[in-house]
Amino acid sequence: MQRNSDFWLGLLIFMAAVPAMWAANRLRALDSADPLGPAFLPLVMTGTIAALGLTLVVRNIRSVTAAETDADERNEARNSRRRVTGVAAVYTLYVFGARYVDFYIATFVATFVLLFLGGMRSYVGNALIAVAATAFCFLVFARLLGLPLGDI
Amino acid sequence: MDIFSGLALGFATLMDFWLILSIIGGIALGYFVGAMPGLSASAGMALLIPISFLMSPEAALCMLISVYAAAEYGSCITAITMNTPGTPGALAVVFDGYPYTQRGEPAKALAISIIASTVGGYFGAVALILFTKPIADFAIRLGAPEYALIGLLSLMLVAGLLSGSWVKGLLATAAGLLIATVGIDPLIGQTRFTFGVDYLVEGIPFVPILIGLCAVSEAFYLMGRSLERRIASRSMSGALPTWREIRSLWPTYLRGSFVGVFIGIIPGAGAAIASIMSYNLERKVSRTPEKFGTGIPEGVAAPEAANNSSVGGSLIPLLSLGIPGSNSAAVLIGAFLTHGLVPGPLLMMRHGDLVYTIFAAMLFGLILMFALGMLLIPIWTSVLRVPQGLIAPLILVIAFIGAYAYGNSFGNVIVTLIFGIIGLLMRQNGISYVPLILAVVLGELIEINVRRSLILSQGSLEIFVTRPMSLVLLLVLVTLVIVPLVLRRMRRSSGSTGPEVPERRR
């Protein structure tokens, strides 16, 4: 028996909103004619987010994920989550790789791996597409449009 | 400048090779993103914004608006031929469009749909041309309390319309307003939530947020779906509609176009709601409602006309008030800001020539859209043979470059990555990211005007009820909060579910 995902979502939002509320509360208004001041909107919004997060928790505290879902559906959902997590992880590595290694090397590697994760299983085909994508970035964005991609 | 001389000036400006090329390019790209299931107009537009920085404002805006308009038509190609709407705006086209393909007459449905799109597009463009200036002139006379309430009204509409759950709609809205507060306070210059990071002092830039939420999260989502190759095996053959059939559909085109413009003006309602409402209206006024869902021309023409006329409708509040009527219109704000232009009542006054060039481009672009749509239907359907596993990685690479190109800043790439992940989490948890985008756009406008109002009234809330226009807006706002709650309670007690649409036939 698992809790409804909205329960965990609400809990996560509430836990993120409380420190944000604390940070908003520390914003000190300078002496001005403004009756609300700079802290008002952040405080109201963080308070609202915390309250809404708590609402989700309370509403879903008793609800559970249906156990009788189809096994194929569960497998598909699990595979989808794995693929998305893999893609997000590779993209994060790509962003930082481009900064600390080299943009073009990172683009080639990331495109190759992402194509593979996207279901394209040919190593040679993926390598050729990755080379073409990297060359396109270099020729169009760096050479033609003058974007300093090498300096990222 | 009156409308006719403005349009004459607009057409004169448009007679430039690069401008026409940008419109043709925008239309081709719009067909592509519209026809690719899972890829929305807003994602394509968000990716193009940083690149559009290298173009003139006229060319950039004409291209992006062409993408927007063509994507709405392109989405019906998959709806009709594959029973899969390219964008949510084409959902209602599936009900009667796909049965045409099953009967071996996809060309007829596609032709009806492009004619309806063109009529709807023109209806929307004419409404845009007629109403933008009067509304902008009126808006100049509005004060801080009215602006604050218009902003709040838009947010309430979007939060209520786009999320099945009001809690999640409000969550996205509140998060967007909170994000808008990052950086220097607009009235007294104090920094907020910058945590000592210089990059955050000027606030989180809007364009990387857009690219992250619209393009990166969409690519993540595409990669997570079942990655079977989608191949359009259906032939594009079959007879075209007769002139008599086309003529008999005029009332349908006009009703659909009217619904589309009206819904398009309402912030957040967008093409999907417009097309479903138009479909339901057409079924209600029809003498043979039982035939809907079996493949009849009215069932294709009504939603398609509404879908396309909502484009013009959604640009009316954008150009006259600075408030986007749809997600794609919100993306257009990014394009305006990239070129140092602020959409709103003063845009018409200060850059009237640019606004009329946009109008002229819309009128001209619709002719091109019609011609390209009719001539190149087989090419647009071949887009479906491109595996999504190839498209999504390329979107991610271009999103990276697009974010970096916006100010040559690595910080923008990080923001894009973070908002891509946030957008994905929002999608997975059934939260629409559109209220968040709109709240980021409108956050500063609302905050500045609420605070200015209270400075003017020396802290008294009476300023919101003593001015007639502000009182009307306040009453509408209160009604908008109360009515959905009452309706939801009524629906729950009567056991009714969702909008009235026929079941999709497989």
Short mmCIF file of N, CA and C in Angstrom, two decimals, chain B residues 113-125 246 250 252-254 257 304-305 308-309 366 370:
data_model
loop_
_atom_site.label_atom_id
_atom_site.label_comp_id
_atom_site.label_asym_id
_atom_site.label_seq_id
_atom_site.Cartn_x
_atom_site.Cartn_y
_atom_site.Cartn_z
N SER B 113 -10.13 21.56 -43.20
CA SER B 113 -9.46 22.11 -42.03
C SER B 113 -8.58 23.32 -42.39
N ILE B 114 -7.90 23.27 -43.53
CA ILE B 114 -7.05 24.43 -43.88
C ILE B 114 -7.91 25.63 -44.26
N ILE B 115 -9.06 25.36 -44.90
CA ILE B 115 -9.96 26.50 -45.23
C ILE B 115 -10.51 27.10 -43.93
N ALA B 116 -10.92 26.23 -43.00
CA ALA B 116 -11.44 26.72 -41.72
C ALA B 116 -10.34 27.48 -40.96
N SER B 117 -9.12 26.96 -41.03
CA SER B 117 -8.00 27.62 -40.34
C SER B 117 -7.76 29.01 -40.93
N THR B 118 -7.85 29.11 -42.26
CA THR B 118 -7.58 30.39 -42.90
C THR B 118 -8.69 31.39 -42.56
N VAL B 119 -9.96 30.93 -42.63
CA VAL B 119 -11.07 31.83 -42.28
C VAL B 119 -10.94 32.26 -40.82
N GLY B 120 -10.69 31.27 -39.94
CA GLY B 120 -10.53 31.58 -38.51
C GLY B 120 -9.36 32.52 -38.28
N GLY B 121 -8.26 32.25 -38.98
CA GLY B 121 -7.07 33.10 -38.83
C GLY B 121 -7.37 34.54 -39.23
N TYR B 122 -8.09 34.70 -40.35
CA TYR B 122 -8.43 36.06 -40.79
C TYR B 122 -9.40 36.73 -39.82
N PHE B 123 -10.36 35.96 -39.31
CA PHE B 123 -11.32 36.52 -38.35
C PHE B 123 -10.56 37.03 -37.11
N GLY B 124 -9.64 36.20 -36.64
CA GLY B 124 -8.84 36.57 -35.47
C GLY B 124 -7.97 37.79 -35.75
N ALA B 125 -7.37 37.81 -36.95
CA ALA B 125 -6.48 38.94 -37.30
C ALA B 125 -7.28 40.23 -37.41
N ILE B 246 -18.03 23.60 -49.36
CA ILE B 246 -17.27 24.67 -48.69
C ILE B 246 -18.20 25.84 -48.36
N TRP B 250 -19.98 28.04 -44.29
CA TRP B 250 -19.69 29.42 -43.85
C TRP B 250 -20.22 29.75 -42.45
N THR B 252 -20.68 27.78 -40.04
CA THR B 252 -19.83 27.04 -39.09
C THR B 252 -18.49 27.76 -38.89
N TYR B 253 -17.89 28.18 -40.00
CA TYR B 253 -16.61 28.89 -39.91
C TYR B 253 -16.77 30.14 -39.02
N LEU B 254 -17.85 30.86 -39.26
CA LEU B 254 -18.02 32.13 -38.55
C LEU B 254 -18.31 31.91 -37.07
N SER B 257 -15.08 30.82 -35.49
CA SER B 257 -14.13 31.93 -35.40
C SER B 257 -14.51 32.87 -34.26
N GLU B 304 -11.52 23.76 -35.88
CA GLU B 304 -10.33 24.26 -36.56
C GLU B 304 -10.40 25.78 -36.74
N ALA B 305 -11.61 26.29 -37.04
CA ALA B 305 -11.77 27.75 -37.16
C ALA B 305 -11.51 28.41 -35.80
N ASN B 308 -7.75 28.45 -34.74
CA ASN B 308 -6.90 29.45 -35.39
C ASN B 308 -7.31 30.88 -35.09
N SER B 309 -8.61 31.12 -34.88
CA SER B 309 -8.99 32.50 -34.58
C SER B 309 -8.56 32.86 -33.16
N LEU B 366 -1.19 34.49 -43.60
CA LEU B 366 -2.31 33.54 -43.72
C LEU B 366 -2.49 33.06 -45.16
N PHE B 370 -2.07 29.20 -46.18
CA PHE B 370 -3.09 28.47 -46.96
C PHE B 370 -2.42 27.76 -48.14
#
